[in-house]
Amino acid sequence: ALYLAREYLSGPCIIVFVDTLFEADLSGLEQTDADAILFTQEVEDPRRFGVVVEEQGRITRLIEKPSTFEHRKAIIGLYYVKEGAMLREAIEQLLARNIQTKGEYYLADAFQAMIDQGAHVISQSVDAWEDCGEPETLLHTNRWLLEHGRSQEVATRNAILVPPVYVAPTAVIEDSVVGPYATIGDNVQIKDSIVRDAIVDEGSILESVALEHSLIGRNAVIKGKLHRLNIGDNSQVGVNGDI
């Protein structure tokens, strides 16, 4: 993906994965002596992530999805490179030599190539990191956002909102209980339902359901007595012949 944007990889660059939310101090990037900074956070189980191995304050090795718990500084998907051309050249080396990990080209391998060629690469911890890569982590991130000031309530029709909760101004909530930890998108309609610890994307319709720990895509229609459900956009689900 970065190589497709190679004409823009020059000078100072920041790379952020789209499924990552973070809080970090980036004010000192321009003053750093390092060629690159990989932002990290220590985790209990590193096996889902890429991790760093350090010696004397420098990263010497990167391990993608390690099989052991020896190294726990996970790379969160935020990177700073002082000179983007250096990273571009490392990516070109991977492609030319077909260097892959588990059948894929990994950004970690490009940074490893830079390290092997003498680049000064360090890590920097972040104040907060929320991962959105899986259903459970996405719901956890939603709870974190609502607890940290992203909640919002609107007027409803004979309904109860239990904070923290976010309800878009164009959503219609009737005869329902929504929250805690629910995010309701634009033009969603919820009637005769209980929805908590869930994300309901724009345009979806929920009637006579009890949902928790659930992700509902755009323009989905759900009717019936359900407890937990993850469905994508434009889906229709019914119970007892409702649809």
PDB file of C-alpha atoms in Angstrom:
ATOM      1  CA  ALA A   1       0.000   0.000   0.000  1.00  0.00           C
ATOM      2  CA  LEU A   2       2.816   2.410   0.842  1.00  0.00           C
ATOM      3  CA  TYR A   3       4.599   1.584  -2.372  1.00  0.00           C
ATOM      4  CA  LEU A   4       1.527   2.664  -4.336  1.00  0.00           C
ATOM      5  CA  ALA A   5       2.087   6.086  -2.747  1.00  0.00           C
ATOM      6  CA  ARG A   6       5.851   5.986  -3.301  1.00  0.00           C
ATOM      7  CA  GLU A   7       5.963   9.348  -5.099  1.00  0.00           C
ATOM      8  CA  TYR A   8       4.916  10.970  -1.810  1.00  0.00           C
ATOM      9  CA  LEU A   9       7.406   9.052   0.353  1.00  0.00           C
ATOM     10  CA  SER A  10      10.039  11.729   0.806  1.00  0.00           C
ATOM     11  CA  GLY A  11      11.014  13.905   3.702  1.00  0.00           C
ATOM     12  CA  PRO A  12       9.434  13.458   7.147  1.00  0.00           C
ATOM     13  CA  CYS A  13       6.500  11.026   7.093  1.00  0.00           C
ATOM     14  CA  ILE A  14       3.948   9.774   9.608  1.00  0.00           C
ATOM     15  CA  ILE A  15       2.214   6.455   8.939  1.00  0.00           C
ATOM     16  CA  VAL A  16      -0.939   5.531  10.848  1.00  0.00           C
ATOM     17  CA  PHE A  17      -2.954   2.324  10.474  1.00  0.00           C
ATOM     18  CA  VAL A  18      -6.658   2.971   9.925  1.00  0.00           C
ATOM     19  CA  ASP A  19      -7.764   0.575  12.698  1.00  0.00           C
ATOM     20  CA  THR A  20      -5.705   2.306  15.400  1.00  0.00           C
ATOM     21  CA  LEU A  21      -6.715   5.017  17.875  1.00  0.00           C
ATOM     22  CA  PHE A  22      -4.014   6.489  20.075  1.00  0.00           C
ATOM     23  CA  GLU A  23      -2.984   9.299  22.389  1.00  0.00           C
ATOM     24  CA  ALA A  24       0.671  10.285  22.114  1.00  0.00           C
ATOM     25  CA  ASP A  25       2.972  13.282  22.322  1.00  0.00           C
ATOM     26  CA  LEU A  26       4.298  13.966  18.820  1.00  0.00           C
ATOM     27  CA  SER A  27       5.782  17.368  19.594  1.00  0.00           C
ATOM     28  CA  GLY A  28       9.422  16.208  19.615  1.00  0.00           C
ATOM     29  CA  LEU A  29       9.513  14.393  16.276  1.00  0.00           C
ATOM     30  CA  GLU A  30      11.312  17.147  14.396  1.00  0.00           C
ATOM     31  CA  GLN A  31      14.109  17.231  16.991  1.00  0.00           C
ATOM     32  CA  THR A  32      14.812  13.496  17.115  1.00  0.00           C
ATOM     33  CA  ASP A  33      18.170  12.116  15.995  1.00  0.00           C
ATOM     34  CA  ALA A  34      16.597   8.789  15.068  1.00  0.00           C
ATOM     35  CA  ASP A  35      15.924   7.796  11.477  1.00  0.00           C
ATOM     36  CA  ALA A  36      12.597   6.318  12.531  1.00  0.00           C
ATOM     37  CA  ILE A  37      10.372   5.988  15.591  1.00  0.00           C
ATOM     38  CA  LEU A  38       8.028   3.040  16.081  1.00  0.00           C
ATOM     39  CA  PHE A  39       5.325   3.768  18.635  1.00  0.00           C
ATOM     40  CA  THR A  40       4.624   0.914  21.019  1.00  0.00           C
ATOM     41  CA  GLN A  41       2.689  -0.229  24.048  1.00  0.00           C
ATOM     42  CA  GLU A  42       3.418  -3.186  26.306  1.00  0.00           C
ATOM     43  CA  VAL A  43       0.749  -5.888  26.097  1.00  0.00           C
ATOM     44  CA  GLU A  44       0.040  -9.063  28.031  1.00  0.00           C
ATOM     45  CA  ASP A  45      -0.321 -11.238  24.916  1.00  0.00           C
ATOM     46  CA  PRO A  46       1.855 -10.076  21.998  1.00  0.00           C
ATOM     47  CA  ARG A  47       0.995 -12.918  19.620  1.00  0.00           C
ATOM     48  CA  ARG A  48      -1.463 -10.861  17.543  1.00  0.00           C
ATOM     49  CA  PHE A  49       0.975  -8.023  16.953  1.00  0.00           C
ATOM     50  CA  GLY A  50       4.402  -7.093  15.718  1.00  0.00           C
ATOM     51  CA  VAL A  51       6.870  -6.499  18.558  1.00  0.00           C
ATOM     52  CA  VAL A  52      10.253  -4.814  18.948  1.00  0.00           C
ATOM     53  CA  VAL A  53      13.505  -6.180  20.353  1.00  0.00           C
ATOM     54  CA  GLU A  54      15.785  -3.500  21.806  1.00  0.00           C
ATOM     55  CA  GLU A  55      19.403  -3.203  22.866  1.00  0.00           C
ATOM     56  CA  GLN A  56      20.830  -0.076  24.516  1.00  0.00           C
ATOM     57  CA  GLY A  57      17.819   2.012  23.563  1.00  0.00           C
ATOM     58  CA  ARG A  58      17.773   1.039  19.882  1.00  0.00           C
ATOM     59  CA  ILE A  59      15.525  -1.385  18.046  1.00  0.00           C
ATOM     60  CA  THR A  60      17.621  -4.224  16.666  1.00  0.00           C
ATOM     61  CA  ARG A  61      14.932  -6.627  15.518  1.00  0.00           C
ATOM     62  CA  LEU A  62      11.227  -6.760  14.724  1.00  0.00           C
ATOM     63  CA  ILE A  63       9.142  -9.903  15.155  1.00  0.00           C
ATOM     64  CA  GLU A  64       5.778 -10.224  13.444  1.00  0.00           C
ATOM     65  CA  LYS A  65       3.181 -12.124  15.495  1.00  0.00           C
ATOM     66  CA  PRO A  66       5.650 -13.871  17.837  1.00  0.00           C
ATOM     67  CA  SER A  67       4.917 -17.353  19.134  1.00  0.00           C
ATOM     68  CA  THR A  68       6.313 -16.599  22.630  1.00  0.00           C
ATOM     69  CA  PHE A  69       5.754 -13.980  25.334  1.00  0.00           C
ATOM     70  CA  GLU A  70       9.399 -12.935  25.636  1.00  0.00           C
ATOM     71  CA  HIS A  71       8.983  -9.540  23.961  1.00  0.00           C
ATOM     72  CA  ARG A  72       5.826  -7.589  24.770  1.00  0.00           C
ATOM     73  CA  LYS A  73       6.342  -4.129  23.276  1.00  0.00           C
ATOM     74  CA  ALA A  74       3.710  -4.222  20.549  1.00  0.00           C
ATOM     75  CA  ILE A  75       3.883  -1.868  17.573  1.00  0.00           C
ATOM     76  CA  ILE A  76       0.568  -0.031  17.554  1.00  0.00           C
ATOM     77  CA  GLY A  77       0.474   1.000  13.894  1.00  0.00           C
ATOM     78  CA  LEU A  78       1.970   4.490  14.258  1.00  0.00           C
ATOM     79  CA  TYR A  79       5.356   5.242  12.688  1.00  0.00           C
ATOM     80  CA  TYR A  80       7.546   8.288  12.109  1.00  0.00           C
ATOM     81  CA  VAL A  81      10.252   8.269   9.422  1.00  0.00           C
ATOM     82  CA  LYS A  82      12.661  11.183   9.140  1.00  0.00           C
ATOM     83  CA  GLU A  83      13.316  10.530   5.451  1.00  0.00           C
ATOM     84  CA  GLY A  84      10.564   8.734   3.558  1.00  0.00           C
ATOM     85  CA  ALA A  85      12.889   7.897   0.685  1.00  0.00           C
ATOM     86  CA  MET A  86      14.820   5.562   2.998  1.00  0.00           C
ATOM     87  CA  LEU A  87      11.655   3.599   3.718  1.00  0.00           C
ATOM     88  CA  ARG A  88      10.719   3.586   0.040  1.00  0.00           C
ATOM     89  CA  GLU A  89      14.077   2.061  -0.862  1.00  0.00           C
ATOM     90  CA  ALA A  90      13.634  -0.608   1.822  1.00  0.00           C
ATOM     91  CA  ILE A  91      10.205  -1.500   0.409  1.00  0.00           C
ATOM     92  CA  GLU A  92      11.697  -1.732  -3.082  1.00  0.00           C
ATOM     93  CA  GLN A  93      14.267  -4.204  -1.739  1.00  0.00           C
ATOM     94  CA  LEU A  94      11.510  -6.400  -0.279  1.00  0.00           C
ATOM     95  CA  LEU A  95       9.628  -6.449  -3.563  1.00  0.00           C
ATOM     96  CA  ALA A  96      12.728  -7.041  -5.689  1.00  0.00           C
ATOM     97  CA  ARG A  97      13.930  -9.908  -3.465  1.00  0.00           C
ATOM     98  CA  ASN A  98      10.402 -11.184  -2.735  1.00  0.00           C
ATOM     99  CA  ILE A  99      10.985 -11.029   1.025  1.00  0.00           C
ATOM    100  CA  GLN A 100       7.710 -12.083   2.672  1.00  0.00           C
ATOM    101  CA  THR A 101       6.586 -13.177   6.128  1.00  0.00           C
ATOM    102  CA  LYS A 102       3.908 -15.862   6.230  1.00  0.00           C
ATOM    103  CA  GLY A 103       3.122 -15.201   2.583  1.00  0.00           C
ATOM    104  CA  GLU A 104       2.700 -11.423   2.910  1.00  0.00           C
ATOM    105  CA  TYR A 105       4.767  -8.270   2.572  1.00  0.00           C
ATOM    106  CA  TYR A 106       5.021  -6.668   6.012  1.00  0.00           C
ATOM    107  CA  LEU A 107       5.989  -3.132   6.888  1.00  0.00           C
ATOM    108  CA  ALA A 108       7.997  -4.585   9.761  1.00  0.00           C
ATOM    109  CA  ASP A 109      10.287  -6.283   7.221  1.00  0.00           C
ATOM    110  CA  ALA A 110      10.933  -2.942   5.526  1.00  0.00           C
ATOM    111  CA  PHE A 111      11.936  -1.371   8.829  1.00  0.00           C
ATOM    112  CA  GLN A 112      14.101  -4.426   9.548  1.00  0.00           C
ATOM    113  CA  ALA A 113      15.874  -3.832   6.238  1.00  0.00           C
ATOM    114  CA  MET A 114      16.531  -0.241   7.300  1.00  0.00           C
ATOM    115  CA  ILE A 115      17.902  -1.440  10.656  1.00  0.00           C
ATOM    116  CA  ASP A 116      20.139  -4.016   8.969  1.00  0.00           C
ATOM    117  CA  GLN A 117      21.606  -1.221   6.850  1.00  0.00           C
ATOM    118  CA  GLY A 118      22.470   0.828   9.917  1.00  0.00           C
ATOM    119  CA  ALA A 119      19.405   3.011  10.402  1.00  0.00           C
ATOM    120  CA  HIS A 120      18.901   4.362  13.924  1.00  0.00           C
ATOM    121  CA  VAL A 121      15.393   3.192  14.880  1.00  0.00           C
ATOM    122  CA  ILE A 122      13.897   3.641  18.342  1.00  0.00           C
ATOM    123  CA  SER A 123      10.580   3.059  20.093  1.00  0.00           C
ATOM    124  CA  GLN A 124       8.350   5.528  21.916  1.00  0.00           C
ATOM    125  CA  SER A 125       5.455   4.572  24.149  1.00  0.00           C
ATOM    126  CA  VAL A 126       1.972   6.038  23.770  1.00  0.00           C
ATOM    127  CA  ASP A 127      -0.360   7.262  26.509  1.00  0.00           C
ATOM    128  CA  ALA A 128      -3.318   5.240  25.200  1.00  0.00           C
ATOM    129  CA  TRP A 129      -3.910   2.740  22.417  1.00  0.00           C
ATOM    130  CA  GLU A 130      -7.177   1.221  21.285  1.00  0.00           C
ATOM    131  CA  ASP A 131      -7.236  -1.447  18.595  1.00  0.00           C
ATOM    132  CA  CYS A 132     -10.188  -1.770  16.190  1.00  0.00           C
ATOM    133  CA  GLY A 133      -9.011  -4.833  14.289  1.00  0.00           C
ATOM    134  CA  GLU A 134     -11.485  -7.409  15.688  1.00  0.00           C
ATOM    135  CA  PRO A 135     -15.108  -7.280  16.904  1.00  0.00           C
ATOM    136  CA  GLU A 136     -14.216  -7.529  20.590  1.00  0.00           C
ATOM    137  CA  THR A 137     -11.461  -4.930  20.391  1.00  0.00           C
ATOM    138  CA  LEU A 138     -13.708  -2.596  18.358  1.00  0.00           C
ATOM    139  CA  LEU A 139     -16.389  -2.774  21.047  1.00  0.00           C
ATOM    140  CA  HIS A 140     -13.733  -2.161  23.716  1.00  0.00           C
ATOM    141  CA  THR A 141     -12.567   0.892  21.765  1.00  0.00           C
ATOM    142  CA  ASN A 142     -16.146   2.139  21.529  1.00  0.00           C
ATOM    143  CA  ARG A 143     -16.474   1.871  25.318  1.00  0.00           C
ATOM    144  CA  TRP A 144     -13.202   3.772  25.776  1.00  0.00           C
ATOM    145  CA  LEU A 145     -14.302   6.597  23.459  1.00  0.00           C
ATOM    146  CA  LEU A 146     -17.641   6.978  25.204  1.00  0.00           C
ATOM    147  CA  GLU A 147     -15.940   7.079  28.601  1.00  0.00           C
ATOM    148  CA  HIS A 148     -13.511   9.749  27.393  1.00  0.00           C
ATOM    149  CA  GLY A 149     -15.921  12.444  26.318  1.00  0.00           C
ATOM    150  CA  ARG A 150     -17.331  11.148  23.031  1.00  0.00           C
ATOM    151  CA  SER A 151     -20.818  10.517  24.425  1.00  0.00           C
ATOM    152  CA  GLN A 152     -23.835  12.523  23.298  1.00  0.00           C
ATOM    153  CA  GLU A 153     -27.529  12.220  23.994  1.00  0.00           C
ATOM    154  CA  VAL A 154     -30.492  13.498  21.980  1.00  0.00           C
ATOM    155  CA  ALA A 155     -34.205  13.781  22.554  1.00  0.00           C
ATOM    156  CA  THR A 156     -36.099  10.492  22.297  1.00  0.00           C
ATOM    157  CA  ARG A 157     -39.701   9.319  22.261  1.00  0.00           C
ATOM    158  CA  ASN A 158     -40.584   7.544  25.484  1.00  0.00           C
ATOM    159  CA  ALA A 159     -37.128   6.021  25.658  1.00  0.00           C
ATOM    160  CA  ILE A 160     -34.346   5.735  28.224  1.00  0.00           C
ATOM    161  CA  LEU A 161     -30.722   6.516  27.421  1.00  0.00           C
ATOM    162  CA  VAL A 162     -28.183   5.064  29.855  1.00  0.00           C
ATOM    163  CA  PRO A 163     -24.854   6.920  29.698  1.00  0.00           C
ATOM    164  CA  PRO A 164     -22.257   6.785  28.413  1.00  0.00           C
ATOM    165  CA  VAL A 165     -23.982   6.630  25.059  1.00  0.00           C
ATOM    166  CA  TYR A 166     -23.826   8.340  21.671  1.00  0.00           C
ATOM    167  CA  VAL A 167     -26.968   8.850  19.614  1.00  0.00           C
ATOM    168  CA  ALA A 168     -26.770  10.746  16.321  1.00  0.00           C
ATOM    169  CA  PRO A 169     -29.172  13.693  16.036  1.00  0.00           C
ATOM    170  CA  THR A 170     -31.017  12.086  13.117  1.00  0.00           C
ATOM    171  CA  ALA A 171     -31.613   8.752  14.879  1.00  0.00           C
ATOM    172  CA  VAL A 172     -35.134   7.893  16.077  1.00  0.00           C
ATOM    173  CA  ILE A 173     -35.435   5.988  19.364  1.00  0.00           C
ATOM    174  CA  GLU A 174     -38.919   4.896  20.480  1.00  0.00           C
ATOM    175  CA  ASP A 175     -40.038   2.865  23.492  1.00  0.00           C
ATOM    176  CA  SER A 176     -36.545   1.514  23.992  1.00  0.00           C
ATOM    177  CA  VAL A 177     -33.594   1.410  26.368  1.00  0.00           C
ATOM    178  CA  VAL A 178     -30.260   2.352  24.756  1.00  0.00           C
ATOM    179  CA  GLY A 179     -26.963   2.163  26.613  1.00  0.00           C
ATOM    180  CA  PRO A 180     -24.679   2.020  28.368  1.00  0.00           C
ATOM    181  CA  TYR A 181     -21.839   1.859  25.833  1.00  0.00           C
ATOM    182  CA  ALA A 182     -24.011   2.114  22.726  1.00  0.00           C
ATOM    183  CA  THR A 183     -23.167   4.159  19.640  1.00  0.00           C
ATOM    184  CA  ILE A 184     -26.121   4.823  17.344  1.00  0.00           C
ATOM    185  CA  GLY A 185     -25.449   6.249  13.865  1.00  0.00           C
ATOM    186  CA  ASP A 186     -27.358   8.658  11.634  1.00  0.00           C
ATOM    187  CA  ASN A 187     -30.898   7.785  10.559  1.00  0.00           C
ATOM    188  CA  VAL A 188     -31.012   4.645  12.698  1.00  0.00           C
ATOM    189  CA  GLN A 189     -34.486   3.614  13.893  1.00  0.00           C
ATOM    190  CA  ILE A 190     -34.827   1.670  17.140  1.00  0.00           C
ATOM    191  CA  LYS A 191     -38.242   0.642  18.432  1.00  0.00           C
ATOM    192  CA  ASP A 192     -39.339  -1.587  21.334  1.00  0.00           C
ATOM    193  CA  SER A 193     -35.752  -2.700  21.901  1.00  0.00           C
ATOM    194  CA  ILE A 194     -32.885  -2.875  24.376  1.00  0.00           C
ATOM    195  CA  VAL A 195     -29.445  -2.050  22.938  1.00  0.00           C
ATOM    196  CA  ARG A 196     -26.259  -1.878  25.004  1.00  0.00           C
ATOM    197  CA  ASP A 197     -22.537  -2.355  24.423  1.00  0.00           C
ATOM    198  CA  ALA A 198     -23.134  -2.158  20.683  1.00  0.00           C
ATOM    199  CA  ILE A 199     -22.424  -0.118  17.567  1.00  0.00           C
ATOM    200  CA  VAL A 200     -25.322   0.408  15.155  1.00  0.00           C
ATOM    201  CA  ASP A 201     -24.256   2.024  11.899  1.00  0.00           C
ATOM    202  CA  GLU A 202     -26.249   4.534   9.879  1.00  0.00           C
ATOM    203  CA  GLY A 203     -29.610   3.725   8.330  1.00  0.00           C
ATOM    204  CA  SER A 204     -30.229   0.484  10.234  1.00  0.00           C
ATOM    205  CA  ILE A 205     -33.606  -0.516  11.694  1.00  0.00           C
ATOM    206  CA  LEU A 206     -34.019  -2.474  14.936  1.00  0.00           C
ATOM    207  CA  GLU A 207     -37.425  -3.598  16.159  1.00  0.00           C
ATOM    208  CA  SER A 208     -38.295  -5.771  19.150  1.00  0.00           C
ATOM    209  CA  VAL A 209     -34.737  -6.927  19.794  1.00  0.00           C
ATOM    210  CA  ALA A 210     -32.490  -7.179  22.845  1.00  0.00           C
ATOM    211  CA  LEU A 211     -28.911  -6.723  21.636  1.00  0.00           C
ATOM    212  CA  GLU A 212     -25.598  -6.486  23.449  1.00  0.00           C
ATOM    213  CA  HIS A 213     -21.945  -7.036  22.515  1.00  0.00           C
ATOM    214  CA  SER A 214     -22.983  -6.527  18.871  1.00  0.00           C
ATOM    215  CA  LEU A 215     -21.862  -4.764  15.679  1.00  0.00           C
ATOM    216  CA  ILE A 216     -24.546  -3.802  13.163  1.00  0.00           C
ATOM    217  CA  GLY A 217     -23.544  -2.523   9.709  1.00  0.00           C
ATOM    218  CA  ARG A 218     -25.186   0.127   7.539  1.00  0.00           C
ATOM    219  CA  ASN A 219     -28.811  -0.184   6.396  1.00  0.00           C
ATOM    220  CA  ALA A 220     -29.378  -3.482   8.205  1.00  0.00           C
ATOM    221  CA  VAL A 221     -32.884  -4.536   9.215  1.00  0.00           C
ATOM    222  CA  ILE A 222     -33.220  -6.653  12.363  1.00  0.00           C
ATOM    223  CA  LYS A 223     -36.496  -7.833  13.882  1.00  0.00           C
ATOM    224  CA  GLY A 224     -37.058 -10.415  16.585  1.00  0.00           C
ATOM    225  CA  LYS A 225     -35.645 -11.530  19.910  1.00  0.00           C
ATOM    226  CA  LEU A 226     -31.886 -11.622  19.410  1.00  0.00           C
ATOM    227  CA  HIS A 227     -29.149 -11.397  22.019  1.00  0.00           C
ATOM    228  CA  ARG A 228     -25.840 -11.000  20.207  1.00  0.00           C
ATOM    229  CA  LEU A 229     -25.177 -10.357  16.531  1.00  0.00           C
ATOM    230  CA  ASN A 230     -22.434  -9.089  14.216  1.00  0.00           C
ATOM    231  CA  ILE A 231     -23.704  -8.393  10.685  1.00  0.00           C
ATOM    232  CA  GLY A 232     -22.494  -6.326   7.761  1.00  0.00           C
ATOM    233  CA  ASP A 233     -24.067  -3.660   5.579  1.00  0.00           C
ATOM    234  CA  ASN A 234     -27.472  -4.108   3.918  1.00  0.00           C
ATOM    235  CA  SER A 235     -28.288  -7.308   5.837  1.00  0.00           C
ATOM    236  CA  GLN A 236     -31.743  -8.457   6.905  1.00  0.00           C
ATOM    237  CA  VAL A 237     -32.296 -10.710   9.914  1.00  0.00           C
ATOM    238  CA  GLY A 238     -35.612 -11.868  11.315  1.00  0.00           C
ATOM    239  CA  VAL A 239     -36.787 -14.241  14.016  1.00  0.00           C
ATOM    240  CA  ASN A 240     -40.117 -16.076  14.058  1.00  0.00           C
ATOM    241  CA  GLY A 241     -40.977 -15.012  10.536  1.00  0.00           C
ATOM    242  CA  ASP A 242     -40.646 -11.263  11.102  1.00  0.00           C
ATOM    243  CA  ILE A 243     -38.832 -10.788   7.767  1.00  0.00           C
TER     244      ILE A 243
END
